Amino acid sequence: MDLQRLDTFAKEIIIEAGRRIRAAYSYDLEIETKSSAKDLVTNIDRETELFFIEQIKNFDPTHKIIGEEGMGENPKTLEGIVWIIDPIDGTMNFVKQHRHFMITIGIYRDGVGMLGYIYDVMADDLFYAITGEGAWYNETPLRKLRSLVLEEAVIGINAAWVTPNSKVHHEKLIDLIQVVRGTRSYGSAAMEIAFVVSGKLDAYISMRLAPWDIGGGLIIAQEVGALATNLTGQPCSLTESDGFIIANPSIHQHIIDHYLDLK
Ligand code: IPD
Ligand code: CA
Ligand code: CA
């Protein structure tokens, strides 16, 4: 496997997909809801996933695709070379904010991460990693994360988890918010993961994410020493949705032990 060639190809199609998404603002978006009124999808999410599938199959028909919009073969296992793709992470931001949405892709071989990408489409900023070789923000290498204490941490969390909900005792999360230096909520899991791996956030917590939200970010996390697990500290699943925490290693276990009281 020529990783350099695969990396060059992946970057080319990500940049081209981003160009197409930006151009789509000149046309009418077709906006639909999926599982609920809060869960949006547009024609551009679907067209972007289809674009990736066509390009990847042209490059190598043996590569398989797991995509959020279900337009690839979406295998149940990670055998062979599998691209895990979220064509637009942060569709609500895409529709409403016109910024802060990402293309994110992880490329795995037999379940082992090889290449990870998080591309901020409107900013034209790429976070990426090559396993064993390091991680970059555009041309700049990302450094290993420096340790800190919780009182210095800025964490990403959606306000919904600090209200009564079915997954976690929210009172403990209120305690967490009172201890840390600050909180942020960006509306794109991949963006928040990109911010943790580059030290702009020190943790990001979500009660439910899908493999395509995290597939690219997990590979970048490993290269900078960020810890990413489910909410009990177990390895993340790349085939099922689950709770998710990514954090600076100096505070990861502490947050799990003291502030994540699952129902
Ligand atoms: C969503 C975003 C959002 C997160 C949701 C995801 P989508 O992805 O990442 O920030 O809170 O859980 O589903 O639907 O915009 O690709
Ligand atoms: Ca997503
Ligand atoms: Ca999506």
PDB file of C-alpha atoms and ligand atoms in Angstrom:
ATOM      1  CA  MET A   1       0.000   0.000   0.000  1.00  0.00           C
ATOM      2  CA  ASP A   2       1.482   3.302  -1.153  1.00  0.00           C
ATOM      3  CA  LEU A   3       0.299   5.562   1.688  1.00  0.00           C
ATOM      4  CA  GLN A   4       1.741   8.729   0.119  1.00  0.00           C
ATOM      5  CA  ARG A   5      -0.192   8.134  -3.096  1.00  0.00           C
ATOM      6  CA  LEU A   6      -3.390   7.377  -1.193  1.00  0.00           C
ATOM      7  CA  ASP A   7      -2.904  10.502   0.940  1.00  0.00           C
ATOM      8  CA  THR A   8      -2.378  12.696  -2.135  1.00  0.00           C
ATOM      9  CA  PHE A   9      -5.491  11.251  -3.776  1.00  0.00           C
ATOM     10  CA  ALA A  10      -7.615  11.655  -0.620  1.00  0.00           C
ATOM     11  CA  LYS A  11      -6.564  15.295  -0.245  1.00  0.00           C
ATOM     12  CA  GLU A  12      -7.323  16.029  -3.909  1.00  0.00           C
ATOM     13  CA  ILE A  13     -10.881  14.705  -3.708  1.00  0.00           C
ATOM     14  CA  ILE A  14     -11.546  16.379  -0.339  1.00  0.00           C
ATOM     15  CA  ILE A  15     -10.454  19.773  -1.701  1.00  0.00           C
ATOM     16  CA  GLU A  16     -12.522  19.274  -4.876  1.00  0.00           C
ATOM     17  CA  ALA A  17     -15.586  18.206  -2.838  1.00  0.00           C
ATOM     18  CA  GLY A  18     -15.160  21.338  -0.718  1.00  0.00           C
ATOM     19  CA  ARG A  19     -15.060  23.508  -3.833  1.00  0.00           C
ATOM     20  CA  ARG A  20     -18.308  21.912  -5.049  1.00  0.00           C
ATOM     21  CA  ILE A  21     -20.014  22.406  -1.676  1.00  0.00           C
ATOM     22  CA  ARG A  22     -19.063  26.113  -1.598  1.00  0.00           C
ATOM     23  CA  ALA A  23     -20.385  26.502  -5.157  1.00  0.00           C
ATOM     24  CA  ALA A  24     -23.688  24.899  -4.108  1.00  0.00           C
ATOM     25  CA  TYR A  25     -24.654  28.053  -2.205  1.00  0.00           C
ATOM     26  CA  SER A  26     -25.397  29.602  -5.616  1.00  0.00           C
ATOM     27  CA  TYR A  27     -28.206  27.048  -6.064  1.00  0.00           C
ATOM     28  CA  ASP A  28     -31.280  26.177  -3.997  1.00  0.00           C
ATOM     29  CA  LEU A  29     -30.585  23.656  -1.245  1.00  0.00           C
ATOM     30  CA  GLU A  30     -33.153  20.886  -0.867  1.00  0.00           C
ATOM     31  CA  ILE A  31     -33.468  20.439   2.875  1.00  0.00           C
ATOM     32  CA  GLU A  32     -35.175  17.401   4.417  1.00  0.00           C
ATOM     33  CA  THR A  33     -35.409  15.978   7.926  1.00  0.00           C
ATOM     34  CA  LYS A  34     -34.328  12.431   8.834  1.00  0.00           C
ATOM     35  CA  SER A  35     -34.898  10.882  12.294  1.00  0.00           C
ATOM     36  CA  SER A  36     -36.361  14.113  13.772  1.00  0.00           C
ATOM     37  CA  ALA A  37     -36.946  17.784  12.970  1.00  0.00           C
ATOM     38  CA  LYS A  38     -33.437  18.453  14.348  1.00  0.00           C
ATOM     39  CA  ASP A  39     -31.754  15.933  12.036  1.00  0.00           C
ATOM     40  CA  LEU A  40     -31.233  17.561   8.637  1.00  0.00           C
ATOM     41  CA  VAL A  41     -29.973  16.286   5.308  1.00  0.00           C
ATOM     42  CA  THR A  42     -29.660  18.117   1.998  1.00  0.00           C
ATOM     43  CA  ASN A  43     -29.142  17.177  -1.628  1.00  0.00           C
ATOM     44  CA  ILE A  44     -25.551  18.398  -1.184  1.00  0.00           C
ATOM     45  CA  ASP A  45     -24.821  15.870   1.604  1.00  0.00           C
ATOM     46  CA  ARG A  46     -25.954  13.101  -0.768  1.00  0.00           C
ATOM     47  CA  GLU A  47     -24.223  14.497  -3.871  1.00  0.00           C
ATOM     48  CA  THR A  48     -20.960  14.903  -1.956  1.00  0.00           C
ATOM     49  CA  GLU A  49     -21.045  11.318  -0.677  1.00  0.00           C
ATOM     50  CA  LEU A  50     -21.782  10.087  -4.215  1.00  0.00           C
ATOM     51  CA  PHE A  51     -18.874  12.158  -5.569  1.00  0.00           C
ATOM     52  CA  PHE A  52     -16.509  10.477  -3.087  1.00  0.00           C
ATOM     53  CA  ILE A  53     -17.800   7.005  -3.926  1.00  0.00           C
ATOM     54  CA  GLU A  54     -17.352   7.516  -7.677  1.00  0.00           C
ATOM     55  CA  GLN A  55     -13.835   8.902  -7.252  1.00  0.00           C
ATOM     56  CA  ILE A  56     -12.738   6.159  -4.824  1.00  0.00           C
ATOM     57  CA  LYS A  57     -14.136   3.333  -6.951  1.00  0.00           C
ATOM     58  CA  ASN A  58     -12.290   4.785  -9.964  1.00  0.00           C
ATOM     59  CA  PHE A  59      -9.080   4.909  -7.941  1.00  0.00           C
ATOM     60  CA  ASP A  60      -9.444   1.336  -6.648  1.00  0.00           C
ATOM     61  CA  PRO A  61     -12.672  -0.670  -6.921  1.00  0.00           C
ATOM     62  CA  THR A  62     -11.639  -2.947  -4.025  1.00  0.00           C
ATOM     63  CA  HIS A  63     -11.844  -0.069  -1.517  1.00  0.00           C
ATOM     64  CA  LYS A  64     -15.127  -0.058   0.451  1.00  0.00           C
ATOM     65  CA  ILE A  65     -17.117   2.870   1.785  1.00  0.00           C
ATOM     66  CA  ILE A  66     -19.085   3.458   4.959  1.00  0.00           C
ATOM     67  CA  GLY A  67     -20.891   6.779   4.511  1.00  0.00           C
ATOM     68  CA  GLU A  68     -23.483   8.539   6.614  1.00  0.00           C
ATOM     69  CA  GLU A  69     -25.932   8.820   3.727  1.00  0.00           C
ATOM     70  CA  GLY A  70     -25.687   5.088   3.023  1.00  0.00           C
ATOM     71  CA  MET A  71     -24.755   5.394  -0.629  1.00  0.00           C
ATOM     72  CA  GLY A  72     -21.741   3.079  -0.454  1.00  0.00           C
ATOM     73  CA  GLU A  73     -21.864  -0.614   0.382  1.00  0.00           C
ATOM     74  CA  ASN A  74     -21.634   0.229   4.115  1.00  0.00           C
ATOM     75  CA  PRO A  75     -20.049  -3.110   5.141  1.00  0.00           C
ATOM     76  CA  LYS A  76     -20.722  -4.357   8.687  1.00  0.00           C
ATOM     77  CA  THR A  77     -17.043  -5.213   9.235  1.00  0.00           C
ATOM     78  CA  LEU A  78     -13.806  -3.325   8.564  1.00  0.00           C
ATOM     79  CA  GLU A  79     -12.130  -6.010   6.477  1.00  0.00           C
ATOM     80  CA  GLY A  80      -9.871  -4.719   3.688  1.00  0.00           C
ATOM     81  CA  ILE A  81      -9.505  -1.019   2.953  1.00  0.00           C
ATOM     82  CA  VAL A  82     -12.512   0.930   4.196  1.00  0.00           C
ATOM     83  CA  TRP A  83     -13.169   4.679   3.895  1.00  0.00           C
ATOM     84  CA  ILE A  84     -15.431   6.002   6.681  1.00  0.00           C
ATOM     85  CA  ILE A  85     -16.973   9.216   5.367  1.00  0.00           C
ATOM     86  CA  ASP A  86     -19.152  11.991   6.693  1.00  0.00           C
ATOM     87  CA  PRO A  87     -19.657  14.169   3.592  1.00  0.00           C
ATOM     88  CA  ILE A  88     -20.913  17.110   5.670  1.00  0.00           C
ATOM     89  CA  ASP A  89     -20.527  17.012   9.451  1.00  0.00           C
ATOM     90  CA  GLY A  90     -22.605  19.847  10.841  1.00  0.00           C
ATOM     91  CA  THR A  91     -25.404  19.934   8.270  1.00  0.00           C
ATOM     92  CA  MET A  92     -27.374  22.343  10.443  1.00  0.00           C
ATOM     93  CA  ASN A  93     -24.421  24.747  10.300  1.00  0.00           C
ATOM     94  CA  PHE A  94     -24.182  24.193   6.534  1.00  0.00           C
ATOM     95  CA  VAL A  95     -27.853  25.169   6.146  1.00  0.00           C
ATOM     96  CA  LYS A  96     -28.136  27.894   8.775  1.00  0.00           C
ATOM     97  CA  GLN A  97     -24.705  29.327   9.593  1.00  0.00           C
ATOM     98  CA  HIS A  98     -23.001  28.936   6.229  1.00  0.00           C
ATOM     99  CA  ARG A  99     -19.804  28.003   8.092  1.00  0.00           C
ATOM    100  CA  HIS A 100     -18.433  25.554  10.672  1.00  0.00           C
ATOM    101  CA  PHE A 101     -19.147  22.326   8.807  1.00  0.00           C
ATOM    102  CA  MET A 102     -16.545  19.698   7.945  1.00  0.00           C
ATOM    103  CA  ILE A 103     -15.832  16.908   5.525  1.00  0.00           C
ATOM    104  CA  THR A 104     -14.321  14.136   7.595  1.00  0.00           C
ATOM    105  CA  ILE A 105     -12.804  10.872   6.391  1.00  0.00           C
ATOM    106  CA  GLY A 106     -10.879   8.011   8.011  1.00  0.00           C
ATOM    107  CA  ILE A 107      -9.166   5.363   5.893  1.00  0.00           C
ATOM    108  CA  TYR A 108      -8.703   2.017   7.654  1.00  0.00           C
ATOM    109  CA  ARG A 109      -6.997  -1.245   6.657  1.00  0.00           C
ATOM    110  CA  ASP A 110      -8.482  -4.293   8.421  1.00  0.00           C
ATOM    111  CA  GLY A 111      -9.767  -1.956  11.141  1.00  0.00           C
ATOM    112  CA  VAL A 112      -6.440  -0.179  11.706  1.00  0.00           C
ATOM    113  CA  GLY A 113      -6.386   3.574  11.005  1.00  0.00           C
ATOM    114  CA  MET A 114      -4.037   4.730   8.249  1.00  0.00           C
ATOM    115  CA  LEU A 115      -5.103   8.239   7.187  1.00  0.00           C
ATOM    116  CA  GLY A 116      -7.443  10.722   8.880  1.00  0.00           C
ATOM    117  CA  TYR A 117      -8.883  14.028   7.596  1.00  0.00           C
ATOM    118  CA  ILE A 118     -11.078  16.814   8.937  1.00  0.00           C
ATOM    119  CA  TYR A 119     -11.595  19.584   6.384  1.00  0.00           C
ATOM    120  CA  ASP A 120     -13.238  22.881   7.320  1.00  0.00           C
ATOM    121  CA  VAL A 121     -14.951  23.622   4.021  1.00  0.00           C
ATOM    122  CA  MET A 122     -15.524  27.385   4.314  1.00  0.00           C
ATOM    123  CA  ALA A 123     -12.189  28.148   6.006  1.00  0.00           C
ATOM    124  CA  ASP A 124     -10.312  25.854   3.570  1.00  0.00           C
ATOM    125  CA  ASP A 125      -8.415  24.406   6.536  1.00  0.00           C
ATOM    126  CA  LEU A 126      -7.280  20.790   6.644  1.00  0.00           C
ATOM    127  CA  PHE A 127      -6.409  18.803   9.752  1.00  0.00           C
ATOM    128  CA  TYR A 128      -4.928  15.435   8.831  1.00  0.00           C
ATOM    129  CA  ALA A 129      -2.719  12.586   9.983  1.00  0.00           C
ATOM    130  CA  ILE A 130      -0.706   9.735   8.559  1.00  0.00           C
ATOM    131  CA  THR A 131      -0.458   6.956  11.130  1.00  0.00           C
ATOM    132  CA  GLY A 132       3.029   6.733  12.575  1.00  0.00           C
ATOM    133  CA  GLU A 133       4.211   9.847  10.723  1.00  0.00           C
ATOM    134  CA  GLY A 134       2.378  12.623  12.538  1.00  0.00           C
ATOM    135  CA  ALA A 135      -0.467  15.091  12.160  1.00  0.00           C
ATOM    136  CA  TRP A 136      -0.743  18.486  10.491  1.00  0.00           C
ATOM    137  CA  TYR A 137      -2.911  21.577  10.375  1.00  0.00           C
ATOM    138  CA  ASN A 138      -2.473  22.609   6.747  1.00  0.00           C
ATOM    139  CA  GLU A 139       1.353  22.736   6.403  1.00  0.00           C
ATOM    140  CA  THR A 140       2.059  23.045  10.130  1.00  0.00           C
ATOM    141  CA  PRO A 141       2.853  19.918  12.185  1.00  0.00           C
ATOM    142  CA  LEU A 142       0.584  19.456  15.207  1.00  0.00           C
ATOM    143  CA  ARG A 143       2.430  19.064  18.481  1.00  0.00           C
ATOM    144  CA  LYS A 144       1.826  16.433  21.155  1.00  0.00           C
ATOM    145  CA  LEU A 145      -0.697  17.842  23.638  1.00  0.00           C
ATOM    146  CA  ARG A 146       0.753  19.393  26.806  1.00  0.00           C
ATOM    147  CA  SER A 147      -0.741  18.347  30.139  1.00  0.00           C
ATOM    148  CA  LEU A 148      -3.007  20.651  32.131  1.00  0.00           C
ATOM    149  CA  VAL A 149      -5.401  20.573  35.085  1.00  0.00           C
ATOM    150  CA  LEU A 150      -9.179  20.577  34.738  1.00  0.00           C
ATOM    151  CA  GLU A 151      -9.431  24.144  36.083  1.00  0.00           C
ATOM    152  CA  GLU A 152      -7.463  25.314  33.013  1.00  0.00           C
ATOM    153  CA  ALA A 153      -9.498  23.318  30.509  1.00  0.00           C
ATOM    154  CA  VAL A 154     -11.879  24.627  27.844  1.00  0.00           C
ATOM    155  CA  ILE A 155     -14.301  21.881  26.880  1.00  0.00           C
ATOM    156  CA  GLY A 156     -16.739  21.344  24.022  1.00  0.00           C
ATOM    157  CA  ILE A 157     -20.204  20.127  24.955  1.00  0.00           C
ATOM    158  CA  ASN A 158     -23.693  20.537  23.538  1.00  0.00           C
ATOM    159  CA  ALA A 159     -25.982  22.365  26.003  1.00  0.00           C
ATOM    160  CA  ALA A 160     -28.616  19.626  25.539  1.00  0.00           C
ATOM    161  CA  TRP A 161     -26.529  17.261  27.700  1.00  0.00           C
ATOM    162  CA  VAL A 162     -26.674  19.685  30.617  1.00  0.00           C
ATOM    163  CA  THR A 163     -30.484  19.495  30.641  1.00  0.00           C
ATOM    164  CA  PRO A 164     -32.427  16.383  31.782  1.00  0.00           C
ATOM    165  CA  ASN A 165     -31.829  13.645  29.207  1.00  0.00           C
ATOM    166  CA  SER A 166     -32.009   9.860  28.850  1.00  0.00           C
ATOM    167  CA  LYS A 167     -28.260   9.156  28.696  1.00  0.00           C
ATOM    168  CA  VAL A 168     -26.483  10.834  31.593  1.00  0.00           C
ATOM    169  CA  HIS A 169     -27.185  12.447  34.984  1.00  0.00           C
ATOM    170  CA  HIS A 170     -26.912  16.067  33.904  1.00  0.00           C
ATOM    171  CA  GLU A 171     -26.273  17.399  37.441  1.00  0.00           C
ATOM    172  CA  LYS A 172     -22.718  15.988  37.295  1.00  0.00           C
ATOM    173  CA  LEU A 173     -22.137  17.766  33.999  1.00  0.00           C
ATOM    174  CA  ILE A 174     -23.239  21.026  35.611  1.00  0.00           C
ATOM    175  CA  ASP A 175     -20.490  20.399  38.216  1.00  0.00           C
ATOM    176  CA  LEU A 176     -18.004  19.877  35.373  1.00  0.00           C
ATOM    177  CA  ILE A 177     -19.021  23.123  33.692  1.00  0.00           C
ATOM    178  CA  GLN A 178     -18.561  24.972  36.969  1.00  0.00           C
ATOM    179  CA  VAL A 179     -15.030  23.586  37.425  1.00  0.00           C
ATOM    180  CA  VAL A 180     -13.566  24.186  33.959  1.00  0.00           C
ATOM    181  CA  ARG A 181     -12.313  27.504  32.595  1.00  0.00           C
ATOM    182  CA  GLY A 182     -14.877  27.627  29.801  1.00  0.00           C
ATOM    183  CA  THR A 183     -17.187  25.732  27.480  1.00  0.00           C
ATOM    184  CA  ARG A 184     -17.854  25.942  23.757  1.00  0.00           C
ATOM    185  CA  SER A 185     -20.371  24.338  21.399  1.00  0.00           C
ATOM    186  CA  TYR A 186     -19.701  24.427  17.666  1.00  0.00           C
ATOM    187  CA  GLY A 187     -22.367  22.141  16.178  1.00  0.00           C
ATOM    188  CA  SER A 188     -19.937  19.864  14.345  1.00  0.00           C
ATOM    189  CA  ALA A 189     -18.434  16.905  16.175  1.00  0.00           C
ATOM    190  CA  ALA A 190     -15.570  16.725  13.691  1.00  0.00           C
ATOM    191  CA  MET A 191     -14.758  20.405  14.213  1.00  0.00           C
ATOM    192  CA  GLU A 192     -14.677  19.913  17.986  1.00  0.00           C
ATOM    193  CA  ILE A 193     -12.411  16.872  17.561  1.00  0.00           C
ATOM    194  CA  ALA A 194     -10.144  18.955  15.284  1.00  0.00           C
ATOM    195  CA  PHE A 195      -9.993  21.593  18.009  1.00  0.00           C
ATOM    196  CA  VAL A 196      -9.028  19.051  20.684  1.00  0.00           C
ATOM    197  CA  VAL A 197      -6.214  17.556  18.582  1.00  0.00           C
ATOM    198  CA  SER A 198      -4.864  21.046  17.920  1.00  0.00           C
ATOM    199  CA  GLY A 199      -5.177  22.213  21.545  1.00  0.00           C
ATOM    200  CA  LYS A 200      -7.929  24.792  20.958  1.00  0.00           C
ATOM    201  CA  LEU A 201     -10.224  22.706  23.162  1.00  0.00           C
ATOM    202  CA  ASP A 202      -9.030  20.329  25.899  1.00  0.00           C
ATOM    203  CA  ALA A 203     -11.985  17.916  25.747  1.00  0.00           C
ATOM    204  CA  TYR A 204     -15.155  17.273  23.781  1.00  0.00           C
ATOM    205  CA  ILE A 205     -17.967  15.086  25.084  1.00  0.00           C
ATOM    206  CA  SER A 206     -21.033  13.754  23.270  1.00  0.00           C
ATOM    207  CA  MET A 207     -23.558  11.182  24.466  1.00  0.00           C
ATOM    208  CA  ARG A 208     -24.049   9.744  20.993  1.00  0.00           C
ATOM    209  CA  LEU A 209     -21.902   9.825  17.865  1.00  0.00           C
ATOM    210  CA  ALA A 210     -21.748   7.593  14.806  1.00  0.00           C
ATOM    211  CA  PRO A 211     -18.606   5.996  13.292  1.00  0.00           C
ATOM    212  CA  TRP A 212     -18.508   8.609  10.491  1.00  0.00           C
ATOM    213  CA  ASP A 213     -18.439  11.474  13.015  1.00  0.00           C
ATOM    214  CA  ILE A 214     -15.232  10.129  14.585  1.00  0.00           C
ATOM    215  CA  GLY A 215     -13.512   7.880  11.989  1.00  0.00           C
ATOM    216  CA  GLY A 216     -11.148  10.571  10.696  1.00  0.00           C
ATOM    217  CA  GLY A 217     -10.578  12.264  14.032  1.00  0.00           C
ATOM    218  CA  LEU A 218      -9.524   9.091  15.868  1.00  0.00           C
ATOM    219  CA  ILE A 219      -6.525   8.704  13.561  1.00  0.00           C
ATOM    220  CA  ILE A 220      -5.437  12.312  14.101  1.00  0.00           C
ATOM    221  CA  ALA A 221      -5.986  11.945  17.870  1.00  0.00           C
ATOM    222  CA  GLN A 222      -3.553   9.062  18.074  1.00  0.00           C
ATOM    223  CA  GLU A 223      -0.759  11.083  16.471  1.00  0.00           C
ATOM    224  CA  VAL A 224      -0.986  13.968  18.974  1.00  0.00           C
ATOM    225  CA  GLY A 225      -1.625  11.849  22.069  1.00  0.00           C
ATOM    226  CA  ALA A 226      -5.283  12.844  22.576  1.00  0.00           C
ATOM    227  CA  LEU A 227      -7.307  10.053  24.210  1.00  0.00           C
ATOM    228  CA  ALA A 228     -10.609   9.112  22.567  1.00  0.00           C
ATOM    229  CA  THR A 229     -12.925   6.482  24.068  1.00  0.00           C
ATOM    230  CA  ASN A 230     -16.562   5.808  24.765  1.00  0.00           C
ATOM    231  CA  LEU A 231     -17.990   7.202  28.014  1.00  0.00           C
ATOM    232  CA  THR A 232     -16.817   4.245  30.123  1.00  0.00           C
ATOM    233  CA  GLY A 233     -13.248   4.530  28.817  1.00  0.00           C
ATOM    234  CA  GLN A 234     -13.515   1.610  26.368  1.00  0.00           C
ATOM    235  CA  PRO A 235     -12.242   1.811  22.760  1.00  0.00           C
ATOM    236  CA  CYS A 236     -14.580   3.574  20.317  1.00  0.00           C
ATOM    237  CA  SER A 237     -16.664   1.434  17.993  1.00  0.00           C
ATOM    238  CA  LEU A 238     -16.306   2.035  14.249  1.00  0.00           C
ATOM    239  CA  THR A 239     -19.416   0.004  13.450  1.00  0.00           C
ATOM    240  CA  GLU A 240     -21.963   1.259  16.039  1.00  0.00           C
ATOM    241  CA  SER A 241     -23.025   4.603  17.515  1.00  0.00           C
ATOM    242  CA  ASP A 242     -21.934   5.224  21.106  1.00  0.00           C
ATOM    243  CA  GLY A 243     -21.073   7.933  23.618  1.00  0.00           C
ATOM    244  CA  PHE A 244     -17.766   9.671  22.956  1.00  0.00           C
ATOM    245  CA  ILE A 245     -15.108  11.617  24.809  1.00  0.00           C
ATOM    246  CA  ILE A 246     -11.875  12.934  23.367  1.00  0.00           C
ATOM    247  CA  ALA A 247      -9.570  14.783  25.733  1.00  0.00           C
ATOM    248  CA  ASN A 248      -6.093  15.813  26.656  1.00  0.00           C
ATOM    249  CA  PRO A 249      -4.662  12.675  28.344  1.00  0.00           C
ATOM    250  CA  SER A 250      -4.098  14.557  31.617  1.00  0.00           C
ATOM    251  CA  ILE A 251      -7.862  15.051  32.177  1.00  0.00           C
ATOM    252  CA  HIS A 252      -9.542  12.235  30.191  1.00  0.00           C
ATOM    253  CA  GLN A 253      -9.911   9.611  32.949  1.00  0.00           C
ATOM    254  CA  HIS A 254     -10.651  12.249  35.596  1.00  0.00           C
ATOM    255  CA  ILE A 255     -13.672  13.485  33.614  1.00  0.00           C
ATOM    256  CA  ILE A 256     -14.939   9.914  33.138  1.00  0.00           C
ATOM    257  CA  ASP A 257     -14.492   9.019  36.822  1.00  0.00           C
ATOM    258  CA  HIS A 258     -15.976  12.159  38.358  1.00  0.00           C
ATOM    259  CA  TYR A 259     -18.422  13.745  35.917  1.00  0.00           C
ATOM    260  CA  LEU A 260     -19.897  11.101  33.563  1.00  0.00           C
ATOM    261  CA  ASP A 261     -22.620   9.416  35.602  1.00  0.00           C
ATOM    262  CA  LEU A 262     -24.356   7.345  32.915  1.00  0.00           C
ATOM    263  CA  LYS A 263     -27.971   6.198  33.226  1.00  0.00           C
TER     264      LYS A 263
HETATM  265  C1  IPD B   1     -23.927  15.923  13.744  1.00  0.00           C
HETATM  266  C2  IPD B   1     -22.962  16.985  14.251  1.00  0.00           C
HETATM  267  C3  IPD B   1     -23.380  17.463  15.624  1.00  0.00           C
HETATM  268  C4  IPD B   1     -23.447  16.321  16.617  1.00  0.00           C
HETATM  269  C5  IPD B   1     -24.427  15.268  16.100  1.00  0.00           C
HETATM  270  C6  IPD B   1     -23.983  14.775  14.709  1.00  0.00           C
HETATM  271  P1  IPD B   1     -24.317  15.722  11.080  1.00  0.00           P
HETATM  272  O1  IPD B   1     -23.521  15.428  12.481  1.00  0.00           O
HETATM  273  O2  IPD B   1     -21.656  16.477  14.320  1.00  0.00           O
HETATM  274  O3  IPD B   1     -22.453  18.403  16.131  1.00  0.00           O
HETATM  275  O4  IPD B   1     -23.906  16.802  17.862  1.00  0.00           O
HETATM  276  O5  IPD B   1     -24.458  14.181  16.984  1.00  0.00           O
HETATM  277  O6  IPD B   1     -24.901  13.817  14.236  1.00  0.00           O
HETATM  278  O7  IPD B   1     -25.663  15.083  11.196  1.00  0.00           O
HETATM  279  O8  IPD B   1     -24.401  17.189  10.911  1.00  0.00           O
HETATM  280  O9  IPD B   1     -23.431  15.039  10.113  1.00  0.00           O
HETATM  281 CA    CA B   2     -21.916  13.870  11.452  1.00  0.00          CA
HETATM  282 CA    CA B   3     -23.325  14.332   8.019  1.00  0.00          CA
END
